[in-house]
Amino acid sequence: MQRIEHRACFGGWQHVYRHTSATLDGEATFAVYLPPQAEQRACPVLYWLSGLTCTEQNFITKAGAQRYAAEHGVILVAPDTSPRGPGVADADAYDLGQGAGFYVDATQAPWASHYRMFDYVSNELPALIEAQFPATRARAISGHSMGGHGALVVALKNPGRYRSVSAFSPIVAPSEVPWGQKAFAAYLGEDREAWKAWDASALVANATERLPLLVDQGEADEFLSTQLRPDRLREACEAAGHPLDLRLRPGYDHSYYFIASFIGEHIAHHAAALKG
Amino acid sequence: MQRIEHRACFGGWQHVYRHTSATLDGEATFAVYLPPQAEQRACPVLYWLSGLTCTEQNFITKAGAQRYAAEHGVILVAPDTSPRGPGVADADAYDLGQGAGFYVDATQAPWASHYRMFDYVSNELPALIEAQFPATRARAISGHSMGGHGALVVALKNPGRYRSVSAFSPIVAPSEVPWGQKAFAAYLGEDREAWKAWDASALVANATERLPLLVDQGEADEFLSTQLRPDRLREACEAAGHPLDLRLRPGYDHSYYFIASFIGEHIAHHAAALKG
């Protein structure tokens, strides 16, 4: 594990590390923010999954989350959004391949050999964080857009592993929208039945754990009705009796200005659950 | 004046505008954040000047300043760092030409025709802001690195025009360090006597207004001893009896992580002065 960035921030440290991931069969990069409290004791961890085209950098440079993490004594971990590198399959598109791993474990060639972001985020990354940093095993997860989908799916598929989950502008029904259909067809194949295991709106129907879902969605989001469809998650949660706190925010778009405006509320929500 | 970005942010609006500047003799871009209070009444304005290589984007995407501006009811205005465009002189260097205007009024060819950032920031931009937005005439100014130099110089050369001034990691003695010497030789010519009119450490000696200077400087800043030299400003302020609050911050570097960590303190400082 190699440290490639190290910066003082709100009394703590913003780091970026690169390591060799067995799950992704190659190099992987993640950011970790250690709040000042981590100098004295182990702290709980909030995982953040970013959206299409992002790396580990977007969240740590644009969300302003470190201030709240320092207030609440929460470690922030933000992985890259896909495997990367010259030996890793890619597509000539912003919404498939490198930068667009969709937090699934791919089953189809040429993706299956490296594209295992679900396994990486669920298992290898938390094990690494808990071994190498002053982290407790109390975990929360959040993310944006494709990463909001990732956060919901990772929490729903790993009952008991997360104290809380939230999402900004998530793709809640990937099986039903263009971004998800394109990615799932490539990574998972044409059998749409298999897609349901990676679709938050399908997964809530059979969730064994009633972990409340906190979702923030801007009403001026340019992808609202075509790709995000929060109505589908609301319908699924109502049908399943799954707790959902869906907050529609007038005027806000899909950008980090939206995330920055409400990340403080999300971190307070997670901090309360992580302390419980 | 054309609006090119418009984003909800912390209950207010982050805008970016482009306009034709008479001073710069061409197109100019600036960002303006209107806090929620600006829907009801005119608000005071904090101008922010960015550093080398920056545009109006760096501060608005990375500093997290909108949260504090919304708390205090302060408008934030962040211009680009130089004139730009195909007809504007440039150099094949990050520290001269486009992106490196140094907030002076150039006197030398080929720069003199467009590089008038001092005049633009001091006169045209505030007049435009006060005419087009719900802004009072109460002004404060701050900036980072080259922009920290800019903020100090603009305030010192315009006595009575700013209620408060601050800077992060400023180039306080440009006449004595490589960045400043290169830029001043190009923009102002080889006569070093002329440089003193654009050098904060020289200007405090003859300042007619005792406006306190608030300066934050990271002690792990990679440019501290070569380009920034806060000791020179301290010596000049001590010699002149000019008030200076120089805050040295252990561990912090030259990046926006440093600015984000302390911009809240600066905005609180400016808000208090702007209300006075």
Coordinates of C-alpha atoms in Angstrom, one line a residue:
Chain A
M1 CA 0.0 0.0 0.0
Q2 CA 1.5 3.3 -1.1
R3 CA 0.5 6.7 0.1
I4 CA 0.3 9.1 -2.9
E5 CA -1.3 12.2 -1.2
H6 CA -1.2 13.5 2.3
R7 CA -2.8 16.8 3.2
A8 CA -3.8 18.5 6.4
C9 CA -7.5 19.3 6.4
F10 CA -9.8 20.5 9.1
G11 CA -7.4 19.3 11.8
G12 CA -7.2 15.8 10.4
W13 CA -5.5 14.3 7.3
Q14 CA -6.8 13.7 3.8
H15 CA -4.8 10.8 2.3
V16 CA -4.9 9.0 -1.0
Y17 CA -3.5 5.4 -1.3
R18 CA -2.8 3.0 -4.1
H19 CA -2.6 -0.7 -3.5
T20 CA -2.7 -4.0 -5.3
S21 CA -6.2 -5.4 -5.1
A22 CA -6.7 -9.1 -5.3
T23 CA -10.4 -8.7 -6.0
L24 CA -9.9 -6.3 -9.0
D25 CA -6.7 -8.1 -10.0
G26 CA -4.7 -4.9 -10.3
E27 CA -3.9 -1.5 -8.9
A28 CA -6.7 0.3 -7.0
T29 CA -6.8 3.8 -5.6
F30 CA -8.8 5.1 -2.6
A31 CA -9.0 8.2 -0.5
V32 CA -9.3 8.2 3.3
Y33 CA -9.9 11.1 5.5
L34 CA -8.8 10.7 9.1
P35 CA -10.6 13.1 11.4
P36 CA -8.6 14.6 14.4
Q37 CA -10.3 12.2 16.7
A38 CA -8.5 9.3 15.0
E39 CA -5.2 10.4 16.6
Q40 CA -6.7 9.3 20.0
R41 CA -9.0 6.4 19.2
A42 CA -10.6 4.2 16.6
C43 CA -13.4 5.9 14.6
P44 CA -16.3 4.6 12.6
V45 CA -16.2 4.7 8.8
L46 CA -18.5 6.2 6.2
Y47 CA -17.8 4.8 2.7
W48 CA -18.6 7.1 -0.2
L49 CA -19.2 5.7 -3.8
S50 CA -18.9 8.3 -6.6
G51 CA -20.7 8.5 -9.9
L52 CA -19.9 8.1 -13.6
T53 CA -16.6 9.5 -14.8
C54 CA -15.4 10.1 -11.2
T55 CA -12.3 8.9 -9.5
E56 CA -11.5 9.1 -5.7
Q57 CA -10.8 12.8 -6.2
N58 CA -14.2 14.3 -6.9
F59 CA -15.7 13.7 -3.5
I60 CA -12.6 14.8 -1.5
T61 CA -12.1 18.0 -3.5
K62 CA -15.6 19.1 -4.0
A63 CA -18.1 17.9 -1.4
G64 CA -16.7 19.8 1.6
A65 CA -17.4 16.6 3.7
Q66 CA -14.2 16.7 5.8
R67 CA -15.6 19.5 7.9
Y68 CA -18.5 17.4 9.1
A69 CA -16.4 14.3 9.4
A70 CA -14.0 16.3 11.7
E71 CA -17.0 17.5 13.7
H72 CA -18.4 14.0 14.2
G73 CA -15.2 11.9 14.4
V74 CA -16.0 9.8 11.3
I75 CA -13.5 8.4 8.9
L76 CA -14.4 8.9 5.2
V77 CA -13.3 6.4 2.6
A78 CA -13.8 7.0 -1.1
P79 CA -12.7 4.4 -3.6
D80 CA -12.2 4.9 -7.3
T81 CA -15.3 4.0 -9.5
S82 CA -13.8 1.1 -11.4
P83 CA -10.7 -0.9 -11.9
R84 CA -8.2 1.0 -14.2
G85 CA -5.0 0.5 -16.1
P86 CA -3.7 -0.6 -19.4
G87 CA -4.6 -4.3 -18.8
V88 CA -8.2 -3.4 -17.9
A89 CA -11.0 -3.6 -20.4
D90 CA -12.5 -0.2 -21.4
A91 CA -15.1 1.2 -23.7
D92 CA -15.1 4.4 -25.8
A93 CA -18.0 5.8 -23.6
Y94 CA -18.3 7.8 -20.4
D95 CA -20.9 5.4 -19.1
L96 CA -19.2 2.0 -19.6
G97 CA -15.8 0.6 -18.6
Q98 CA -13.2 2.6 -16.7
G99 CA -14.9 5.2 -14.5
A100 CA -18.2 3.3 -14.8
G101 CA -17.9 0.1 -12.8
F102 CA -21.5 0.3 -11.5
Y103 CA -20.6 -1.5 -8.3
V104 CA -21.5 -5.0 -9.7
D105 CA -19.4 -8.1 -10.1
A106 CA -19.3 -8.6 -13.9
T107 CA -20.0 -12.1 -15.3
Q108 CA -19.4 -11.3 -19.0
A109 CA -16.3 -11.1 -21.1
P110 CA -14.2 -8.9 -21.3
W111 CA -15.3 -7.4 -18.0
A112 CA -15.5 -10.4 -15.7
S113 CA -11.7 -10.5 -15.0
H114 CA -11.4 -7.1 -13.3
Y115 CA -14.8 -5.5 -12.9
R116 CA -15.7 -6.7 -9.3
M117 CA -16.4 -3.4 -7.6
F118 CA -19.2 -4.9 -5.5
D119 CA -16.9 -7.5 -4.0
Y120 CA -14.1 -4.9 -3.6
V121 CA -16.3 -2.4 -1.8
S122 CA -18.1 -5.0 0.3
N123 CA -15.1 -7.0 1.4
E124 CA -11.5 -6.2 0.4
L125 CA -11.7 -2.5 1.0
P126 CA -13.3 -2.6 4.5
A127 CA -10.9 -5.3 5.6
L128 CA -8.0 -3.2 4.4
I129 CA -9.3 -0.1 6.1
E130 CA -10.0 -1.9 9.4
A131 CA -6.5 -3.5 9.4
Q132 CA -4.5 -0.4 8.4
F133 CA -6.2 2.6 9.9
P134 CA -7.6 3.4 13.3
A135 CA -11.1 2.3 12.2
T136 CA -13.8 0.5 14.2
R137 CA -16.0 -2.0 12.5
A138 CA -19.0 0.3 12.5
R139 CA -19.7 1.1 8.9
A140 CA -22.1 3.4 7.0
I141 CA -22.3 3.9 3.2
S142 CA -23.4 6.6 0.9
G143 CA -22.8 7.8 -2.7
H144 CA -23.9 9.8 -5.7
S145 CA -25.8 8.9 -8.9
M146 CA -24.2 5.6 -10.0
G147 CA -22.6 5.6 -6.6
G148 CA -26.0 6.2 -4.9
H149 CA -27.1 3.0 -6.7
G150 CA -24.0 1.4 -5.4
A151 CA -24.5 2.4 -1.8
L152 CA -28.1 1.2 -1.8
V153 CA -27.2 -2.1 -3.5
V154 CA -24.2 -2.8 -1.3
A155 CA -26.2 -2.1 1.9
L156 CA -29.2 -4.1 0.7
K157 CA -27.1 -7.1 -0.4
N158 CA -25.1 -7.2 2.8
P159 CA -27.6 -7.2 5.7
G160 CA -26.2 -6.5 9.1
R161 CA -23.0 -5.0 7.7
Y162 CA -23.9 -1.3 7.6
R163 CA -25.4 0.8 10.4
S164 CA -26.9 3.3 7.9
V165 CA -27.2 4.0 4.2
S166 CA -27.9 7.1 2.2
A167 CA -27.7 8.3 -1.4
F168 CA -27.7 11.5 -3.4
S169 CA -29.5 11.4 -6.8
P170 CA -29.2 7.6 -7.0
I171 CA -30.0 5.5 -10.0
V172 CA -32.6 3.6 -8.1
A173 CA -33.9 1.3 -10.8
P174 CA -31.0 0.6 -13.1
S175 CA -32.8 -2.2 -14.9
E176 CA -35.3 0.3 -16.2
V177 CA -33.2 3.2 -17.4
P178 CA -30.6 3.7 -20.2
W179 CA -27.5 4.0 -18.0
G180 CA -28.3 0.9 -16.1
Q181 CA -29.5 -1.1 -19.0
K182 CA -26.3 -0.4 -21.0
A183 CA -24.0 -1.3 -18.1
F184 CA -26.0 -4.3 -17.0
A185 CA -26.2 -5.8 -20.5
A186 CA -22.4 -5.5 -20.8
Y187 CA -21.4 -6.6 -17.3
L188 CA -24.1 -9.1 -16.5
G189 CA -25.4 -10.2 -19.9
E190 CA -28.8 -10.1 -21.6
D191 CA -30.7 -12.1 -19.0
R192 CA -32.8 -9.4 -17.3
E193 CA -33.7 -11.8 -14.5
A194 CA -30.1 -11.6 -13.3
W195 CA -30.2 -7.8 -13.2
K196 CA -32.7 -7.8 -10.3
A197 CA -29.9 -8.9 -7.9
W198 CA -28.3 -5.5 -8.7
D199 CA -31.3 -3.2 -8.7
A200 CA -32.2 -1.4 -5.5
S201 CA -35.9 -1.1 -6.4
A202 CA -36.0 -4.9 -6.9
L203 CA -33.9 -5.7 -3.9
V204 CA -36.1 -3.9 -1.3
A205 CA -38.9 -6.4 -2.1
N206 CA -36.9 -9.2 -0.5
A207 CA -34.8 -7.2 2.0
T208 CA -34.4 -9.2 5.3
E209 CA -33.2 -6.1 7.1
R210 CA -35.3 -3.0 7.4
L211 CA -32.4 -0.5 7.2
P212 CA -33.9 2.9 6.5
L213 CA -32.9 4.5 3.2
L214 CA -32.1 8.2 3.3
V215 CA -32.2 9.7 -0.2
D216 CA -31.7 13.3 -1.3
Q217 CA -32.8 14.2 -4.8
G218 CA -32.7 17.6 -6.6
E219 CA -35.8 18.5 -8.4
A220 CA -33.9 20.4 -11.1
D221 CA -31.6 17.4 -11.7
E222 CA -31.2 17.0 -15.5
F223 CA -31.3 13.2 -15.2
L224 CA -34.3 13.0 -12.8
S225 CA -37.0 11.5 -15.1
T226 CA -34.7 9.7 -17.5
Q227 CA -32.1 8.0 -15.4
L228 CA -32.8 8.4 -11.7
R229 CA -36.6 7.8 -11.2
P230 CA -36.9 8.2 -7.4
D231 CA -40.6 7.4 -7.9
R232 CA -39.6 3.8 -8.6
L233 CA -37.9 3.5 -5.3
R234 CA -40.8 5.1 -3.5
E235 CA -43.2 2.6 -5.0
A236 CA -41.0 -0.3 -4.2
C237 CA -40.5 0.8 -0.6
E238 CA -44.2 1.4 -0.1
A239 CA -45.0 -2.0 -1.6
A240 CA -42.5 -3.8 0.7
G241 CA -43.0 -1.6 3.8
H242 CA -39.4 -0.7 3.6
P243 CA -38.5 2.6 5.4
L244 CA -37.5 5.4 3.0
D245 CA -36.8 9.1 3.7
L246 CA -36.9 10.7 0.3
R247 CA -36.1 14.4 0.4
L248 CA -36.9 16.3 -2.8
R249 CA -35.0 19.6 -3.0
P250 CA -36.4 22.3 -5.2
G251 CA -33.9 24.0 -7.5
Y252 CA -31.0 21.6 -7.0
D253 CA -29.3 19.9 -9.9
H254 CA -27.1 16.8 -10.2
S255 CA -23.8 18.5 -9.4
Y256 CA -21.5 18.6 -6.4
Y257 CA -23.1 21.9 -5.4
F258 CA -26.1 19.8 -4.4
I259 CA -24.0 17.3 -2.5
A260 CA -22.0 20.0 -0.7
S261 CA -25.3 21.6 0.4
F262 CA -26.7 18.5 2.1
I263 CA -23.7 16.3 2.9
G264 CA -23.6 17.8 6.4
E265 CA -27.1 16.4 7.0
H266 CA -26.1 13.0 5.7
I267 CA -23.0 12.8 7.8
A268 CA -24.9 13.8 10.9
H269 CA -27.4 11.0 10.1
H270 CA -24.7 8.5 9.7
A271 CA -22.7 9.7 12.8
A272 CA -25.8 9.1 14.9
A273 CA -26.3 5.6 13.6
L274 CA -22.6 4.8 13.9
K275 CA -22.6 5.9 17.6
G276 CA -25.6 3.8 18.4
Chain B
M1 CA -23.6 39.9 -19.7
Q2 CA -24.4 36.3 -20.2
R3 CA -25.1 33.7 -17.5
I4 CA -23.2 30.5 -18.2
E5 CA -23.8 28.6 -15.0
H6 CA -26.7 28.7 -12.5
R7 CA -26.7 26.2 -9.6
A8 CA -28.6 26.0 -6.3
C9 CA -26.2 25.9 -3.4
F10 CA -26.7 26.2 0.3
G11 CA -30.1 27.8 -0.2
G12 CA -28.7 30.4 -2.6
W13 CA -27.3 30.4 -6.1
Q14 CA -23.9 29.9 -7.6
H15 CA -23.7 31.7 -10.9
V16 CA -21.0 32.1 -13.5
Y17 CA -21.2 35.1 -15.9
R18 CA -19.3 36.2 -19.0
H19 CA -19.2 39.8 -20.1
T20 CA -17.3 42.1 -22.4
S21 CA -14.8 44.0 -20.3
A22 CA -13.8 47.5 -21.4
T23 CA -10.8 47.4 -19.0
L24 CA -9.5 44.0 -20.3
D25 CA -10.6 44.8 -23.9
G26 CA -12.3 41.4 -24.3
E27 CA -14.4 38.7 -22.8
A28 CA -14.1 38.2 -19.0
T29 CA -15.6 35.5 -16.7
F30 CA -16.5 35.8 -13.1
A31 CA -18.4 33.7 -10.5
V32 CA -20.9 35.2 -8.1
Y33 CA -22.6 33.4 -5.2
L34 CA -25.8 34.9 -4.0
P35 CA -26.7 33.8 -0.5
P36 CA -30.3 33.2 0.4
Q37 CA -30.5 36.6 2.1
A38 CA -30.0 38.3 -1.3
E39 CA -33.6 37.3 -2.2
Q40 CA -34.8 39.8 0.5
R41 CA -32.2 42.6 0.6
A42 CA -28.9 43.9 -0.7
C43 CA -25.8 42.1 0.8
P44 CA -22.2 43.1 1.2
V45 CA -19.6 41.5 -1.1
L46 CA -16.4 39.5 -0.5
Y47 CA -14.1 39.5 -3.6
W48 CA -11.9 36.4 -4.0
L49 CA -8.8 36.5 -6.2
S50 CA -7.4 33.1 -7.1
G51 CA -3.8 31.9 -7.7
L52 CA -1.6 30.8 -10.6
T53 CA -3.3 28.5 -13.2
C54 CA -6.7 29.1 -11.7
T55 CA -10.0 30.3 -13.3
E56 CA -13.1 31.4 -11.6
Q57 CA -13.9 27.7 -11.0
N58 CA -11.3 26.7 -8.5
F59 CA -12.7 28.7 -5.6
I60 CA -16.3 27.9 -6.2
T61 CA -15.8 24.2 -6.6
K62 CA -13.2 23.5 -3.9
A63 CA -13.2 26.0 -1.1
G64 CA -16.6 25.2 0.4
A65 CA -17.1 28.9 1.0
Q66 CA -20.8 29.1 0.0
R67 CA -21.8 27.5 3.3
Y68 CA -20.3 30.4 5.3
A69 CA -21.5 33.0 2.9
A70 CA -25.0 31.6 3.3
E71 CA -24.6 31.7 7.1
H72 CA -23.4 35.3 7.1
G73 CA -25.4 36.8 4.2
V74 CA -22.3 37.7 2.1
I75 CA -22.1 37.7 -1.7
L76 CA -18.9 36.0 -3.0
V77 CA -17.4 37.2 -6.3
A78 CA -14.5 35.4 -7.9
P79 CA -13.1 36.7 -11.2
D80 CA -10.9 34.7 -13.6
T81 CA -7.1 35.3 -13.0
S82 CA -6.3 37.0 -16.2
P83 CA -7.7 38.1 -19.6
R84 CA -8.1 35.2 -21.9
G85 CA -8.8 34.4 -25.5
P86 CA -7.2 34.0 -28.9
G87 CA -6.3 37.7 -29.2
V88 CA -4.7 37.9 -25.8
A89 CA -0.9 37.6 -25.3
D90 CA 0.2 34.4 -23.6
A91 CA 3.4 32.6 -22.6
D92 CA 4.4 29.0 -22.7
A93 CA 4.5 28.9 -18.9
Y94 CA 2.1 28.4 -16.0
D95 CA 3.4 31.5 -14.2
L96 CA 3.1 34.1 -16.9
G97 CA 0.4 35.2 -19.3
Q98 CA -3.1 33.6 -19.3
G99 CA -3.9 32.3 -15.9
A100 CA -1.2 34.5 -14.3
G101 CA -2.3 38.1 -14.5
F102 CA -0.8 39.0 -11.1
Y103 CA -3.4 41.7 -10.5
V104 CA -1.3 44.5 -12.0
D105 CA -1.8 46.9 -14.8
A106 CA 0.8 45.9 -17.4
T107 CA 2.9 48.7 -19.0
Q108 CA 5.0 46.6 -21.4
A109 CA 4.3 45.0 -24.8
P110 CA 2.8 42.6 -25.6
W111 CA 0.9 42.6 -22.2
A112 CA -0.2 46.2 -21.8
S113 CA -3.2 46.0 -24.2
H114 CA -5.2 43.4 -22.1
Y115 CA -3.4 42.7 -18.8
R116 CA -5.2 45.2 -16.6
M117 CA -6.5 43.0 -13.8
F118 CA -5.8 45.6 -11.1
D119 CA -8.0 48.1 -12.7
Y120 CA -10.6 45.4 -13.5
V121 CA -10.8 44.1 -10.0
S122 CA -10.6 47.6 -8.4
N123 CA -13.1 49.4 -10.6
E124 CA -15.0 47.7 -13.5
L125 CA -15.9 44.5 -11.6
P126 CA -17.3 46.1 -8.4
A127 CA -19.3 48.7 -10.5
L128 CA -20.8 45.8 -12.5
I129 CA -21.6 43.8 -9.4
E130 CA -23.2 46.7 -7.6
A131 CA -25.3 47.6 -10.7
Q132 CA -26.4 44.1 -11.7
F133 CA -26.8 42.2 -8.4
P134 CA -28.5 42.9 -5.0
A135 CA -25.1 44.1 -3.6
T136 CA -24.4 47.0 -1.2
R137 CA -21.2 49.0 -1.6
A138 CA -19.6 47.3 1.5
R139 CA -16.7 45.4 0.1
A140 CA -14.1 43.0 1.4
I141 CA -11.3 41.2 -0.4
S142 CA -9.3 38.0 0.0
G143 CA -7.4 35.6 -2.2
H144 CA -4.8 32.8 -2.4
S145 CA -1.1 32.8 -3.4
M146 CA -0.9 35.1 -6.4
G147 CA -4.4 36.1 -5.5
G148 CA -3.4 36.7 -1.9
H149 CA -0.8 39.2 -3.2
G150 CA -3.6 40.6 -5.4
A151 CA -6.0 41.1 -2.4
L152 CA -3.3 42.8 -0.3
V153 CA -2.2 45.1 -3.1
V154 CA -5.7 46.0 -4.3
A155 CA -6.7 46.9 -0.7
L156 CA -3.5 48.8 0.1
K157 CA -3.7 50.8 -3.2
N158 CA -7.4 51.7 -2.8
P159 CA -7.6 53.2 0.7
G160 CA -11.1 53.5 2.0
R161 CA -12.6 51.1 -0.5
Y162 CA -12.5 47.8 1.4
R163 CA -13.8 47.2 4.9
S164 CA -11.4 44.3 5.4
V165 CA -8.7 42.3 3.7
S166 CA -7.3 38.8 4.2
A167 CA -5.1 36.3 2.3
F168 CA -4.2 32.7 2.2
S169 CA -0.5 31.8 1.5
P170 CA 0.1 35.2 -0.3
I171 CA 3.1 36.2 -2.3
V172 CA 3.8 39.1 0.1
A173 CA 7.1 40.4 -1.5
P174 CA 6.8 39.7 -5.2
S175 CA 9.8 41.9 -6.0
E176 CA 12.0 39.6 -4.1
V177 CA 10.9 36.1 -5.2
P178 CA 11.1 34.2 -8.6
W179 CA 7.3 34.2 -9.4
G180 CA 7.0 37.9 -8.8
Q181 CA 10.3 38.9 -10.5
K182 CA 9.4 36.9 -13.6
A183 CA 5.9 38.4 -13.9
F184 CA 6.9 42.0 -12.9
A185 CA 9.8 42.0 -15.4
A186 CA 7.4 41.0 -18.2
Y187 CA 4.4 43.1 -17.2
L188 CA 6.1 46.2 -15.7
G189 CA 9.6 46.2 -17.2
E190 CA 13.1 46.0 -15.8
D191 CA 12.9 49.1 -13.6
R192 CA 12.6 47.6 -10.1
E193 CA 11.6 50.9 -8.6
A194 CA 8.3 50.6 -10.5
W195 CA 7.7 47.2 -8.9
K196 CA 7.4 48.7 -5.4
A197 CA 3.9 50.1 -6.4
W198 CA 2.7 46.4 -6.7
D199 CA 4.5 44.8 -3.7
A200 CA 2.5 44.5 -0.5
S201 CA 5.6 44.5 1.7
A202 CA 6.7 47.8 0.1
L203 CA 3.2 49.3 0.1
V204 CA 2.6 49.0 3.8
A205 CA 5.5 51.4 4.5
N206 CA 3.4 54.2 3.0
A207 CA -0.1 53.0 3.7
T208 CA -2.4 55.9 4.6
E209 CA -5.0 53.6 6.0
R210 CA -4.2 51.1 8.8
L211 CA -6.5 48.4 7.5
P212 CA -5.6 45.2 9.5
L213 CA -4.1 42.4 7.3
L214 CA -5.3 38.9 8.2
V215 CA -3.0 36.3 6.7
D216 CA -3.2 32.5 7.0
Q217 CA -0.1 30.5 6.0
G218 CA 0.5 26.7 6.1
E219 CA 3.8 25.8 7.6
A220 CA 4.1 22.7 5.3
D221 CA 3.5 24.9 2.3
E222 CA 5.9 23.8 -0.4
F223 CA 6.4 27.4 -1.6
L224 CA 6.8 29.0 1.9
S225 CA 10.5 29.9 1.9
T226 CA 11.0 30.3 -1.9
Q227 CA 8.0 32.3 -3.1
L228 CA 5.7 33.4 -0.2
R229 CA 8.1 34.7 2.5
P230 CA 5.5 35.8 5.2
D231 CA 8.5 37.0 7.3
R232 CA 9.0 39.9 4.8
L233 CA 5.4 41.1 5.4
R234 CA 5.9 40.7 9.2
E235 CA 9.1 42.8 9.1
A236 CA 7.4 45.4 6.9
C237 CA 4.3 45.7 9.1
E238 CA 6.5 45.9 12.2
A239 CA 8.6 48.6 10.7
A240 CA 5.5 50.6 9.6
G241 CA 3.4 49.9 12.6
H242 CA 0.8 48.3 10.3
P243 CA -1.6 45.8 12.0
L244 CA -1.0 42.2 10.9
D245 CA -2.6 39.0 12.1
L246 CA -0.4 36.3 10.7
R247 CA -1.6 32.8 11.5
L248 CA 0.9 30.1 10.9
R249 CA -0.8 26.7 10.6
P250 CA 1.4 23.6 11.3
G251 CA 1.0 20.8 8.8
Y252 CA -1.0 22.6 6.2
D253 CA 0.2 22.9 2.6
H254 CA -0.6 25.2 -0.4
S255 CA -3.7 23.4 -1.5
Y256 CA -7.4 24.1 -1.3
Y257 CA -7.6 21.7 1.6
F258 CA -5.9 24.4 3.5
I259 CA -8.2 27.1 2.2
A260 CA -11.3 25.0 2.9
S261 CA -10.1 24.4 6.5
F262 CA -9.9 28.1 7.4
I263 CA -12.2 30.0 4.9
G264 CA -14.9 29.9 7.5
E265 CA -12.8 31.9 9.9
H266 CA -12.0 34.4 7.1
I267 CA -15.6 34.8 6.1
A268 CA -16.6 35.4 9.7
H269 CA -13.9 38.0 10.0
H270 CA -15.1 39.8 6.8
A271 CA -18.8 39.5 7.7
A272 CA -18.1 41.3 11.0
A273 CA -16.3 44.1 9.3
L274 CA -18.9 44.3 6.5
K275 CA -21.7 44.7 9.1
G276 CA -19.8 47.4 11.0

